Amino acid sequence: MTRAQADALIEAIPWDWMKDACACALATGMRAAEILTVRFNQVDLSRRLAWVSAADAKSGRARAVPLNDEAVAIVERRKRTHPSLVFTRNGRPQPQIDPKMFGRACARAGIEDLRFHDLRHTWASWHVQAGTPLFVLKELGGWETLEMVKKYAHLNPEHLAAYAGAVTFWAQPAPEAKTPPARVALNA
């Protein structure tokens, strides 16, 4: 998904809670279950972190999720909607992102064959294309292995072009011949 498509999707969503949930997924890479269960007492805006509890993490391990400026703004905006849960619909907890509601928003945005979970794939791909090392992305996304990171980060090979010239053979200058320094007479 391109950034223009992501913008179009967010614009096409008429429900504020779902706009914010989708924007949060694109900003943090959090899974739907993690987004829908996060509570305000699991967010520290001064440290710009949210915590996913072990019970809500797919891996069964708790993890910290760093929040960028966009994610912080989303959490700030959501403070007025519920006393404890960050993401609710009309003040009611949501067990999942409704695929029909999400599908209708995708159709309005002209996007085909997209599921909410694909926003996590998009987030990972954007990170790799921006130069985030895979080991860092592994921790950010809470993945167990680098193989899982590679599965999620669908790459456009154009971002690799900048690295293609890092190693050359014929274009490298030939090493200069080194001559030993002249001997200096010690008994002068």
PDB file of N, CA, C and O in Angstrom, residues 33-69:
ATOM      1  N   ALA A  33      -5.995  -6.889  17.692  1.00  0.00           N
ATOM      2  CA  ALA A  33      -6.303  -7.252  19.081  1.00  0.00           C
ATOM      3  C   ALA A  33      -5.521  -6.385  20.067  1.00  0.00           C
ATOM      4  O   ALA A  33      -6.030  -6.041  21.134  1.00  0.00           O
ATOM      5  N   GLU A  34      -4.288  -6.034  19.723  1.00  0.00           N
ATOM      6  CA  GLU A  34      -3.473  -5.183  20.601  1.00  0.00           C
ATOM      7  C   GLU A  34      -4.051  -3.773  20.659  1.00  0.00           C
ATOM      8  O   GLU A  34      -4.130  -3.170  21.735  1.00  0.00           O
ATOM      9  N   ILE A  35      -4.478  -3.273  19.508  1.00  0.00           N
ATOM     10  CA  ILE A  35      -5.055  -1.924  19.450  1.00  0.00           C
ATOM     11  C   ILE A  35      -6.362  -1.876  20.233  1.00  0.00           C
ATOM     12  O   ILE A  35      -6.582  -0.969  21.046  1.00  0.00           O
ATOM     13  N   LEU A  36      -7.218  -2.852  20.023  1.00  0.00           N
ATOM     14  CA  LEU A  36      -8.558  -2.822  20.624  1.00  0.00           C
ATOM     15  C   LEU A  36      -8.568  -3.130  22.119  1.00  0.00           C
ATOM     16  O   LEU A  36      -9.584  -2.900  22.772  1.00  0.00           O
ATOM     17  N   THR A  37      -7.470  -3.635  22.661  1.00  0.00           N
ATOM     18  CA  THR A  37      -7.434  -3.940  24.095  1.00  0.00           C
ATOM     19  C   THR A  37      -6.533  -2.998  24.890  1.00  0.00           C
ATOM     20  O   THR A  37      -6.509  -3.088  26.118  1.00  0.00           O
ATOM     21  N   VAL A  38      -5.830  -2.102  24.213  1.00  0.00           N
ATOM     22  CA  VAL A  38      -4.924  -1.220  24.955  1.00  0.00           C
ATOM     23  C   VAL A  38      -5.730  -0.240  25.817  1.00  0.00           C
ATOM     24  O   VAL A  38      -6.741   0.306  25.389  1.00  0.00           O
ATOM     25  N   ARG A  39      -5.258  -0.089  27.033  1.00  0.00           N
ATOM     26  CA  ARG A  39      -5.913   0.802  28.003  1.00  0.00           C
ATOM     27  C   ARG A  39      -5.029   2.021  28.244  1.00  0.00           C
ATOM     28  O   ARG A  39      -3.825   1.953  28.050  1.00  0.00           O
ATOM     29  N   PHE A  40      -5.653   3.080  28.690  1.00  0.00           N
ATOM     30  CA  PHE A  40      -4.889   4.304  28.953  1.00  0.00           C
ATOM     31  C   PHE A  40      -3.802   4.084  30.000  1.00  0.00           C
ATOM     32  O   PHE A  40      -2.745   4.691  29.935  1.00  0.00           O
ATOM     33  N   ASN A  41      -4.041   3.185  30.961  1.00  0.00           N
ATOM     34  CA  ASN A  41      -3.008   2.941  31.978  1.00  0.00           C
ATOM     35  C   ASN A  41      -1.850   2.103  31.424  1.00  0.00           C
ATOM     36  O   ASN A  41      -0.884   1.834  32.129  1.00  0.00           O
ATOM     37  N   GLN A  42      -1.936   1.685  30.146  1.00  0.00           N
ATOM     38  CA  GLN A  42      -0.847   0.984  29.470  1.00  0.00           C
ATOM     39  C   GLN A  42      -0.082   1.923  28.529  1.00  0.00           C
ATOM     40  O   GLN A  42       0.736   1.461  27.745  1.00  0.00           O
ATOM     41  N   VAL A  43      -0.387   3.199  28.601  1.00  0.00           N
ATOM     42  CA  VAL A  43       0.242   4.186  27.729  1.00  0.00           C
ATOM     43  C   VAL A  43       0.921   5.238  28.588  1.00  0.00           C
ATOM     44  O   VAL A  43       0.325   5.763  29.532  1.00  0.00           O
ATOM     45  N   ASP A  44       2.176   5.528  28.268  1.00  0.00           N
ATOM     46  CA  ASP A  44       2.923   6.599  28.931  1.00  0.00           C
ATOM     47  C   ASP A  44       3.316   7.597  27.850  1.00  0.00           C
ATOM     48  O   ASP A  44       4.304   7.407  27.136  1.00  0.00           O
ATOM     49  N   LEU A  45       2.515   8.657  27.730  1.00  0.00           N
ATOM     50  CA  LEU A  45       2.756   9.631  26.675  1.00  0.00           C
ATOM     51  C   LEU A  45       4.041  10.418  26.896  1.00  0.00           C
ATOM     52  O   LEU A  45       4.683  10.825  25.933  1.00  0.00           O
ATOM     53  N   SER A  46       4.441  10.622  28.147  1.00  0.00           N
ATOM     54  CA  SER A  46       5.688  11.358  28.395  1.00  0.00           C
ATOM     55  C   SER A  46       6.900  10.564  27.911  1.00  0.00           C
ATOM     56  O   SER A  46       7.872  11.136  27.436  1.00  0.00           O
ATOM     57  N   ARG A  47       6.832   9.240  28.007  1.00  0.00           N
ATOM     58  CA  ARG A  47       7.918   8.380  27.515  1.00  0.00           C
ATOM     59  C   ARG A  47       7.653   7.884  26.095  1.00  0.00           C
ATOM     60  O   ARG A  47       8.493   7.210  25.507  1.00  0.00           O
ATOM     61  N   ARG A  48       6.445   8.197  25.575  1.00  0.00           N
ATOM     62  CA  ARG A  48       6.047   7.827  24.224  1.00  0.00           C
ATOM     63  C   ARG A  48       6.079   6.311  24.018  1.00  0.00           C
ATOM     64  O   ARG A  48       6.622   5.802  23.049  1.00  0.00           O
ATOM     65  N   LEU A  49       5.440   5.601  24.963  1.00  0.00           N
ATOM     66  CA  LEU A  49       5.383   4.138  24.922  1.00  0.00           C
ATOM     67  C   LEU A  49       3.982   3.653  25.255  1.00  0.00           C
ATOM     68  O   LEU A  49       3.281   4.260  26.063  1.00  0.00           O
ATOM     69  N   ALA A  50       3.623   2.535  24.645  1.00  0.00           N
ATOM     70  CA  ALA A  50       2.430   1.787  25.030  1.00  0.00           C
ATOM     71  C   ALA A  50       2.902   0.373  25.334  1.00  0.00           C
ATOM     72  O   ALA A  50       3.891  -0.091  24.762  1.00  0.00           O
ATOM     73  N   TRP A  51       2.231  -0.296  26.241  1.00  0.00           N
ATOM     74  CA  TRP A  51       2.603  -1.666  26.585  1.00  0.00           C
ATOM     75  C   TRP A  51       1.495  -2.609  26.161  1.00  0.00           C
ATOM     76  O   TRP A  51       0.329  -2.389  26.477  1.00  0.00           O
ATOM     77  N   VAL A  52       1.893  -3.648  25.472  1.00  0.00           N
ATOM     78  CA  VAL A  52       0.972  -4.731  25.116  1.00  0.00           C
ATOM     79  C   VAL A  52       1.181  -5.794  26.173  1.00  0.00           C
ATOM     80  O   VAL A  52       2.302  -6.256  26.392  1.00  0.00           O
ATOM     81  N   SER A  53       0.110  -6.165  26.851  1.00  0.00           N
ATOM     82  CA  SER A  53       0.236  -7.166  27.905  1.00  0.00           C
ATOM     83  C   SER A  53       0.466  -8.543  27.282  1.00  0.00           C
ATOM     84  O   SER A  53       0.129  -8.788  26.119  1.00  0.00           O
ATOM     85  N   ALA A  54       1.024  -9.447  28.076  1.00  0.00           N
ATOM     86  CA  ALA A  54       1.273 -10.811  27.607  1.00  0.00           C
ATOM     87  C   ALA A  54      -0.029 -11.476  27.177  1.00  0.00           C
ATOM     88  O   ALA A  54      -0.071 -12.218  26.196  1.00  0.00           O
ATOM     89  N   ALA A  55      -1.108 -11.181  27.886  1.00  0.00           N
ATOM     90  CA  ALA A  55      -2.405 -11.788  27.562  1.00  0.00           C
ATOM     91  C   ALA A  55      -2.924 -11.316  26.201  1.00  0.00           C
ATOM     92  O   ALA A  55      -3.651 -12.046  25.526  1.00  0.00           O
ATOM     93  N   ASP A  56      -2.549 -10.099  25.795  1.00  0.00           N
ATOM     94  CA  ASP A  56      -3.040  -9.547  24.534  1.00  0.00           C
ATOM     95  C   ASP A  56      -2.063  -9.698  23.380  1.00  0.00           C
ATOM     96  O   ASP A  56      -2.396  -9.389  22.237  1.00  0.00           O
ATOM     97  N   ALA A  57      -0.844 -10.161  23.660  1.00  0.00           N
ATOM     98  CA  ALA A  57       0.168 -10.332  22.617  1.00  0.00           C
ATOM     99  C   ALA A  57       0.038 -11.702  21.974  1.00  0.00           C
ATOM    100  O   ALA A  57      -0.156 -12.702  22.665  1.00  0.00           O
ATOM    101  N   LYS A  58       0.160 -11.750  20.675  1.00  0.00           N
ATOM    102  CA  LYS A  58       0.062 -13.031  19.958  1.00  0.00           C
ATOM    103  C   LYS A  58       1.142 -13.998  20.422  1.00  0.00           C
ATOM    104  O   LYS A  58       0.897 -15.197  20.537  1.00  0.00           O
ATOM    105  N   SER A  59       2.329 -13.468  20.718  1.00  0.00           N
ATOM    106  CA  SER A  59       3.446 -14.314  21.141  1.00  0.00           C
ATOM    107  C   SER A  59       3.325 -14.764  22.594  1.00  0.00           C
ATOM    108  O   SER A  59       4.072 -15.630  23.029  1.00  0.00           O
ATOM    109  N   GLY A  60       2.415 -14.133  23.344  1.00  0.00           N
ATOM    110  CA  GLY A  60       2.292 -14.439  24.759  1.00  0.00           C
ATOM    111  C   GLY A  60       3.327 -13.720  25.604  1.00  0.00           C
ATOM    112  O   GLY A  60       3.422 -13.960  26.803  1.00  0.00           O
ATOM    113  N   ARG A  61       4.096 -12.816  24.973  1.00  0.00           N
ATOM    114  CA  ARG A  61       5.107 -12.031  25.704  1.00  0.00           C
ATOM    115  C   ARG A  61       4.708 -10.560  25.677  1.00  0.00           C
ATOM    116  O   ARG A  61       4.369 -10.021  24.612  1.00  0.00           O
ATOM    117  N   ALA A  62       4.766  -9.930  26.821  1.00  0.00           N
ATOM    118  CA  ALA A  62       4.487  -8.497  26.890  1.00  0.00           C
ATOM    119  C   ALA A  62       5.576  -7.760  26.131  1.00  0.00           C
ATOM    120  O   ALA A  62       6.714  -8.232  26.030  1.00  0.00           O
ATOM    121  N   ARG A  63       5.225  -6.604  25.582  1.00  0.00           N
ATOM    122  CA  ARG A  63       6.229  -5.804  24.885  1.00  0.00           C
ATOM    123  C   ARG A  63       5.859  -4.331  24.923  1.00  0.00           C
ATOM    124  O   ARG A  63       4.682  -3.981  25.071  1.00  0.00           O
ATOM    125  N   ALA A  64       6.882  -3.511  24.807  1.00  0.00           N
ATOM    126  CA  ALA A  64       6.683  -2.067  24.718  1.00  0.00           C
ATOM    127  C   ALA A  64       6.565  -1.687  23.250  1.00  0.00           C
ATOM    128  O   ALA A  64       7.252  -2.254  22.395  1.00  0.00           O
ATOM    129  N   VAL A  65       5.689  -0.757  22.953  1.00  0.00           N
ATOM    130  CA  VAL A  65       5.503  -0.252  21.597  1.00  0.00           C
ATOM    131  C   VAL A  65       5.835   1.234  21.600  1.00  0.00           C
ATOM    132  O   VAL A  65       5.109   2.022  22.209  1.00  0.00           O
ATOM    133  N   PRO A  66       6.938   1.628  20.945  1.00  0.00           N
ATOM    134  CA  PRO A  66       7.251   3.056  20.855  1.00  0.00           C
ATOM    135  C   PRO A  66       6.186   3.785  20.038  1.00  0.00           C
ATOM    136  O   PRO A  66       5.687   3.252  19.051  1.00  0.00           O
ATOM    137  N   LEU A  67       5.854   4.985  20.468  1.00  0.00           N
ATOM    138  CA  LEU A  67       4.828   5.776  19.790  1.00  0.00           C
ATOM    139  C   LEU A  67       5.474   6.953  19.069  1.00  0.00           C
ATOM    140  O   LEU A  67       6.181   7.748  19.701  1.00  0.00           O
ATOM    141  N   ASN A  68       5.200   7.079  17.777  1.00  0.00           N
ATOM    142  CA  ASN A  68       5.688   8.243  17.044  1.00  0.00           C
ATOM    143  C   ASN A  68       4.710   9.410  17.261  1.00  0.00           C
ATOM    144  O   ASN A  68       3.712   9.272  17.993  1.00  0.00           O
ATOM    145  N   ASP A  69       4.991  10.542  16.639  1.00  0.00           N
ATOM    146  CA  ASP A  69       4.138  11.724  16.826  1.00  0.00           C
ATOM    147  C   ASP A  69       2.684  11.447  16.469  1.00  0.00           C
ATOM    148  O   ASP A  69       1.764  11.905  17.157  1.00  0.00           O
TER     149      ASP A  69
END
